[in-house]
């Protein structure tokens, strides 16, 4: 699997030059707008809901002494939790809603590398609505699995010293599902929903490698 992770990382090496060569930059304008809008909504939710969640958490502290200090900590935890959960939702919503715009990018790149592949490989013609619906279906599935795995890992990450291991595992899980969403822009032309899930499971190393770079880019402030 480690070799496949390296393959996934290397997939980005010539990405920018290829986008320029094939004149694909215009396809990114709408996904960029979608990304900015959803990021703004997540930020507003974190700002607006952190006080409400902090009030609920602070009720766990039944003593008078240290109540203000505990509330401050609860407020920070609330804000970070909402941002974290919002981040998970954010990237999947962006990938799902961007499907009709990113699928043409994927198809042009595929034609560039494999100009005669359509005649030799099963190819599915899908409409923009079908691409959007499939993107939502794939990413909603991934959100459910990602929450179920990531939240316990993040709770375990608060354990001193060994917590770093669980933090790394949580990042790898995030990377896997992010890579899954990106790979599916190509898979949707060749595989059904179920077959795509099986394909990514068999090539999870590549998905993780692609997802690591994707996640790393998202962590760049504003630019991400």
mmCIF file of C-alpha atoms in Angstrom:
data_model
loop_
_atom_site.group_PDB
_atom_site.id
_atom_site.type_symbol
_atom_site.label_atom_id
_atom_site.label_comp_id
_atom_site.label_asym_id
_atom_site.label_seq_id
_atom_site.Cartn_x
_atom_site.Cartn_y
_atom_site.Cartn_z
ATOM 1 C CA UNK A 1 0.000 0.000 0.000
ATOM 2 C CA UNK A 2 2.904 2.354 0.747
ATOM 3 C CA UNK A 3 3.994 2.183 -2.906
ATOM 4 C CA UNK A 4 0.486 3.193 -3.992
ATOM 5 C CA UNK A 5 0.524 6.128 -1.552
ATOM 6 C CA UNK A 6 3.692 7.358 -3.270
ATOM 7 C CA UNK A 7 1.928 6.972 -6.644
ATOM 8 C CA UNK A 8 -0.934 9.099 -5.364
ATOM 9 C CA UNK A 9 1.477 11.790 -4.157
ATOM 10 C CA UNK A 10 3.322 11.804 -7.486
ATOM 11 C CA UNK A 11 0.062 12.292 -9.376
ATOM 12 C CA UNK A 12 0.248 16.004 -8.490
ATOM 13 C CA UNK A 13 3.788 16.507 -9.830
ATOM 14 C CA UNK A 14 2.798 17.831 -13.269
ATOM 15 C CA UNK A 15 -0.710 18.912 -12.348
ATOM 16 C CA UNK A 16 -0.430 22.677 -12.764
ATOM 17 C CA UNK A 17 1.485 22.528 -16.044
ATOM 18 C CA UNK A 18 -1.047 20.028 -17.426
ATOM 19 C CA UNK A 19 -3.978 22.256 -16.429
ATOM 20 C CA UNK A 20 -2.325 25.136 -18.282
ATOM 21 C CA UNK A 21 -1.428 22.995 -21.306
ATOM 22 C CA UNK A 22 -5.004 21.713 -21.707
ATOM 23 C CA UNK A 23 -6.519 25.146 -20.872
ATOM 24 C CA UNK A 24 -8.601 23.874 -17.976
ATOM 25 C CA UNK A 25 -8.356 26.811 -15.560
ATOM 26 C CA UNK A 26 -11.810 28.159 -16.453
ATOM 27 C CA UNK A 27 -13.432 25.000 -15.112
ATOM 28 C CA UNK A 28 -12.176 25.842 -11.618
ATOM 29 C CA UNK A 29 -13.946 29.202 -11.270
ATOM 30 C CA UNK A 30 -17.328 27.809 -10.144
ATOM 31 C CA UNK A 31 -15.805 25.229 -7.719
ATOM 32 C CA UNK A 32 -13.722 28.073 -6.264
ATOM 33 C CA UNK A 33 -16.882 30.126 -5.699
ATOM 34 C CA UNK A 34 -18.641 27.104 -4.159
ATOM 35 C CA UNK A 35 -15.650 26.557 -1.897
ATOM 36 C CA UNK A 36 -15.561 30.174 -0.689
ATOM 37 C CA UNK A 37 -19.318 30.246 0.027
ATOM 38 C CA UNK A 38 -19.302 26.974 1.996
ATOM 39 C CA UNK A 39 -16.145 27.983 3.892
ATOM 40 C CA UNK A 40 -17.836 31.253 4.839
ATOM 41 C CA UNK A 41 -20.948 29.421 6.061
ATOM 42 C CA UNK A 42 -18.807 27.065 8.184
ATOM 43 C CA UNK A 43 -17.005 30.072 9.699
ATOM 44 C CA UNK A 44 -20.291 31.800 10.509
ATOM 45 C CA UNK A 45 -21.661 28.597 12.066
ATOM 46 C CA UNK A 46 -18.565 28.240 14.255
ATOM 47 C CA UNK A 47 -18.874 31.873 15.379
ATOM 48 C CA UNK A 48 -22.623 31.750 15.993
ATOM 49 C CA UNK A 49 -23.006 28.301 17.558
ATOM 50 C CA UNK A 50 -19.883 28.123 19.731
ATOM 51 C CA UNK A 51 -21.582 30.079 22.562
ATOM 52 C CA UNK A 52 -24.648 27.818 22.511
ATOM 53 C CA UNK A 53 -22.564 24.648 22.585
ATOM 54 C CA UNK A 54 -20.303 26.118 25.267
ATOM 55 C CA UNK A 55 -23.362 26.795 27.462
ATOM 56 C CA UNK A 56 -24.372 23.140 27.185
ATOM 57 C CA UNK A 57 -20.859 21.884 27.950
ATOM 58 C CA UNK A 58 -20.418 24.294 30.882
ATOM 59 C CA UNK A 59 -23.434 22.702 32.619
ATOM 60 C CA UNK A 60 -21.244 19.661 33.214
ATOM 61 C CA UNK A 61 -19.271 21.772 35.721
ATOM 62 C CA UNK A 62 -21.511 21.731 38.796
ATOM 63 C CA UNK A 63 -19.187 23.677 41.109
ATOM 64 C CA UNK A 64 -19.052 27.468 41.507
ATOM 65 C CA UNK A 65 -15.273 27.695 41.744
ATOM 66 C CA UNK A 66 -13.542 27.692 38.365
ATOM 67 C CA UNK A 67 -16.824 28.079 36.499
ATOM 68 C CA UNK A 68 -15.647 30.999 34.365
ATOM 69 C CA UNK A 69 -12.415 29.226 33.472
ATOM 70 C CA UNK A 70 -14.297 26.068 32.511
ATOM 71 C CA UNK A 71 -16.681 28.103 30.340
ATOM 72 C CA UNK A 72 -13.722 29.671 28.496
ATOM 73 C CA UNK A 73 -12.274 26.215 27.823
ATOM 74 C CA UNK A 74 -15.734 24.963 26.761
ATOM 75 C CA UNK A 75 -16.049 27.880 24.341
ATOM 76 C CA UNK A 76 -12.723 27.033 22.708
ATOM 77 C CA UNK A 77 -13.618 23.346 22.488
ATOM 78 C CA UNK A 78 -17.014 24.235 21.015
ATOM 79 C CA UNK A 79 -15.531 26.491 18.357
ATOM 80 C CA UNK A 80 -12.858 23.943 17.383
ATOM 81 C CA UNK A 81 -15.391 21.092 17.304
ATOM 82 C CA UNK A 82 -17.752 23.009 15.019
ATOM 83 C CA UNK A 83 -14.887 24.025 12.740
ATOM 84 C CA UNK A 84 -13.630 20.427 12.620
ATOM 85 C CA UNK A 85 -17.051 18.963 11.863
ATOM 86 C CA UNK A 86 -17.680 21.791 9.409
ATOM 87 C CA UNK A 87 -14.343 21.048 7.719
ATOM 88 C CA UNK A 88 -15.370 17.417 7.155
ATOM 89 C CA UNK A 89 -18.714 18.507 5.706
ATOM 90 C CA UNK A 90 -17.103 21.354 3.769
ATOM 91 C CA UNK A 91 -14.709 19.313 1.669
ATOM 92 C CA UNK A 92 -17.335 16.706 0.780
ATOM 93 C CA UNK A 93 -19.942 19.313 -0.130
ATOM 94 C CA UNK A 94 -17.419 21.119 -2.332
ATOM 95 C CA UNK A 95 -16.449 17.874 -4.094
ATOM 96 C CA UNK A 96 -20.087 16.805 -4.556
ATOM 97 C CA UNK A 97 -21.355 20.170 -5.858
ATOM 98 C CA UNK A 98 -18.282 20.554 -8.080
ATOM 99 C CA UNK A 99 -18.837 17.205 -9.843
ATOM 100 C CA UNK A 100 -20.510 18.682 -12.987
ATOM 101 C CA UNK A 101 -17.557 21.068 -13.393
ATOM 102 C CA UNK A 102 -14.692 18.727 -12.456
ATOM 103 C CA UNK A 103 -15.871 15.739 -14.506
ATOM 104 C CA UNK A 104 -15.097 17.564 -17.809
ATOM 105 C CA UNK A 105 -11.617 18.337 -16.438
ATOM 106 C CA UNK A 106 -11.128 14.660 -15.637
ATOM 107 C CA UNK A 107 -12.399 13.621 -19.075
ATOM 108 C CA UNK A 108 -10.074 15.976 -20.964
ATOM 109 C CA UNK A 109 -7.077 14.749 -18.968
ATOM 110 C CA UNK A 110 -8.093 11.139 -19.609
ATOM 111 C CA UNK A 111 -8.362 11.814 -23.347
ATOM 112 C CA UNK A 112 -4.931 13.501 -23.262
ATOM 113 C CA UNK A 113 -3.239 10.444 -21.748
ATOM 114 C CA UNK A 114 -5.390 7.753 -23.372
ATOM 115 C CA UNK A 115 -6.776 9.158 -26.669
ATOM 116 C CA UNK A 116 -8.081 5.777 -27.857
ATOM 117 C CA UNK A 117 -9.297 4.421 -24.497
ATOM 118 C CA UNK A 118 -12.977 5.096 -25.243
ATOM 119 C CA UNK A 119 -12.915 2.444 -27.958
ATOM 120 C CA UNK A 120 -11.393 -0.218 -25.702
ATOM 121 C CA UNK A 121 -12.851 0.476 -22.258
ATOM 122 C CA UNK A 122 -16.456 0.597 -21.094
ATOM 123 C CA UNK A 123 -17.517 4.246 -21.052
ATOM 124 C CA UNK A 124 -20.678 5.615 -19.424
ATOM 125 C CA UNK A 125 -22.218 8.860 -20.733
ATOM 126 C CA UNK A 126 -23.759 10.800 -17.845
ATOM 127 C CA UNK A 127 -25.587 14.137 -17.623
ATOM 128 C CA UNK A 128 -24.694 16.999 -15.283
ATOM 129 C CA UNK A 129 -27.600 16.063 -13.001
ATOM 130 C CA UNK A 130 -26.475 12.440 -12.884
ATOM 131 C CA UNK A 131 -22.945 13.575 -12.044
ATOM 132 C CA UNK A 132 -24.276 15.860 -9.300
ATOM 133 C CA UNK A 133 -26.504 13.135 -7.844
ATOM 134 C CA UNK A 134 -23.693 10.588 -7.910
ATOM 135 C CA UNK A 135 -21.299 13.110 -6.319
ATOM 136 C CA UNK A 136 -23.798 13.770 -3.517
ATOM 137 C CA UNK A 137 -24.409 10.054 -3.021
ATOM 138 C CA UNK A 138 -20.697 9.167 -2.875
ATOM 139 C CA UNK A 139 -19.817 12.066 -0.584
ATOM 140 C CA UNK A 140 -22.787 11.553 1.783
ATOM 141 C CA UNK A 141 -21.698 7.919 2.128
ATOM 142 C CA UNK A 142 -18.123 9.032 2.789
ATOM 143 C CA UNK A 143 -19.257 11.642 5.346
ATOM 144 C CA UNK A 144 -21.100 8.951 7.348
ATOM 145 C CA UNK A 145 -18.079 6.620 7.397
ATOM 146 C CA UNK A 146 -15.653 9.464 8.033
ATOM 147 C CA UNK A 147 -17.596 10.757 11.053
ATOM 148 C CA UNK A 148 -17.936 7.238 12.470
ATOM 149 C CA UNK A 149 -14.177 6.636 12.274
ATOM 150 C CA UNK A 150 -12.728 10.121 12.787
ATOM 151 C CA UNK A 151 -14.626 11.240 15.904
ATOM 152 C CA UNK A 152 -13.428 8.323 18.128
ATOM 153 C CA UNK A 153 -9.869 8.834 16.835
ATOM 154 C CA UNK A 154 -10.001 12.551 17.644
ATOM 155 C CA UNK A 155 -11.280 11.842 21.157
ATOM 156 C CA UNK A 156 -8.407 9.370 21.639
ATOM 157 C CA UNK A 157 -5.967 11.991 20.322
ATOM 158 C CA UNK A 158 -6.409 13.949 23.590
ATOM 159 C CA UNK A 159 -4.536 11.158 25.434
ATOM 160 C CA UNK A 160 -1.089 12.581 26.355
ATOM 161 C CA UNK A 161 1.908 11.356 24.321
ATOM 162 C CA UNK A 162 0.198 8.477 22.445
ATOM 163 C CA UNK A 163 -2.525 10.858 21.258
ATOM 164 C CA UNK A 164 -0.310 11.931 18.342
ATOM 165 C CA UNK A 165 -0.703 8.441 16.834
ATOM 166 C CA UNK A 166 -4.492 8.793 16.802
ATOM 167 C CA UNK A 167 -4.189 12.300 15.314
ATOM 168 C CA UNK A 168 -2.106 10.898 12.435
ATOM 169 C CA UNK A 169 -4.608 8.059 11.922
ATOM 170 C CA UNK A 170 -7.465 10.594 11.835
ATOM 171 C CA UNK A 171 -5.591 12.573 9.156
ATOM 172 C CA UNK A 172 -5.043 9.408 7.084
ATOM 173 C CA UNK A 173 -8.761 8.594 7.291
ATOM 174 C CA UNK A 174 -9.572 12.140 6.158
ATOM 175 C CA UNK A 175 -7.072 11.827 3.311
ATOM 176 C CA UNK A 176 -8.545 8.497 2.172
ATOM 177 C CA UNK A 177 -12.069 9.850 1.820
ATOM 178 C CA UNK A 178 -10.849 13.090 0.225
ATOM 179 C CA UNK A 179 -8.887 11.037 -2.314
ATOM 180 C CA UNK A 180 -11.970 8.865 -2.880
ATOM 181 C CA UNK A 181 -14.044 11.923 -3.790
ATOM 182 C CA UNK A 182 -11.424 13.192 -6.218
ATOM 183 C CA UNK A 183 -10.883 9.822 -7.918
ATOM 184 C CA UNK A 184 -14.619 9.411 -8.481
ATOM 185 C CA UNK A 185 -14.658 12.235 -11.037
ATOM 186 C CA UNK A 186 -13.007 9.690 -13.358
ATOM 187 C CA UNK A 187 -14.607 6.509 -12.038
ATOM 188 C CA UNK A 188 -18.147 7.754 -12.693
ATOM 189 C CA UNK A 189 -17.543 7.412 -16.438
ATOM 190 C CA UNK A 190 -16.455 3.787 -16.149
ATOM 191 C CA UNK A 191 -18.026 2.210 -13.059
ATOM 192 C CA UNK A 192 -21.345 2.045 -11.273
ATOM 193 C CA UNK A 193 -21.607 3.415 -7.732
ATOM 194 C CA UNK A 194 -21.000 -0.008 -6.128
ATOM 195 C CA UNK A 195 -18.114 -0.916 -8.439
ATOM 196 C CA UNK A 196 -16.456 2.449 -7.751
ATOM 197 C CA UNK A 197 -16.542 1.786 -3.998
ATOM 198 C CA UNK A 198 -14.915 -1.620 -4.565
ATOM 199 C CA UNK A 199 -12.308 -0.106 -6.901
ATOM 200 C CA UNK A 200 -11.210 2.514 -4.371
ATOM 201 C CA UNK A 201 -11.052 -0.100 -1.596
ATOM 202 C CA UNK A 202 -8.679 -2.164 -3.751
ATOM 203 C CA UNK A 203 -6.552 0.929 -4.460
ATOM 204 C CA UNK A 204 -6.837 2.679 -1.104
ATOM 205 C CA UNK A 205 -3.141 3.586 -1.096
ATOM 206 C CA UNK A 206 -3.558 5.766 -4.205
ATOM 207 C CA UNK A 207 -6.648 7.393 -2.650
ATOM 208 C CA UNK A 208 -4.671 8.181 0.522
ATOM 209 C CA UNK A 209 -1.760 9.646 -1.481
ATOM 210 C CA UNK A 210 -4.059 11.888 -3.520
ATOM 211 C CA UNK A 211 -5.966 12.852 -0.367
ATOM 212 C CA UNK A 212 -2.810 13.794 1.564
ATOM 213 C CA UNK A 213 -1.920 16.505 -0.982
ATOM 214 C CA UNK A 214 -5.554 17.603 -1.234
ATOM 215 C CA UNK A 215 -5.812 17.927 2.572
ATOM 216 C CA UNK A 216 -2.440 19.673 2.768
ATOM 217 C CA UNK A 217 -3.630 22.285 0.260
ATOM 218 C CA UNK A 218 -6.856 22.869 2.198
ATOM 219 C CA UNK A 219 -4.858 23.723 5.320
ATOM 220 C CA UNK A 220 -3.203 26.692 3.562
ATOM 221 C CA UNK A 221 -5.039 29.775 4.952
ATOM 222 C CA UNK A 222 -7.338 31.544 2.411
ATOM 223 C CA UNK A 223 -5.409 30.016 -0.522
ATOM 224 C CA UNK A 224 -6.630 26.544 0.518
#
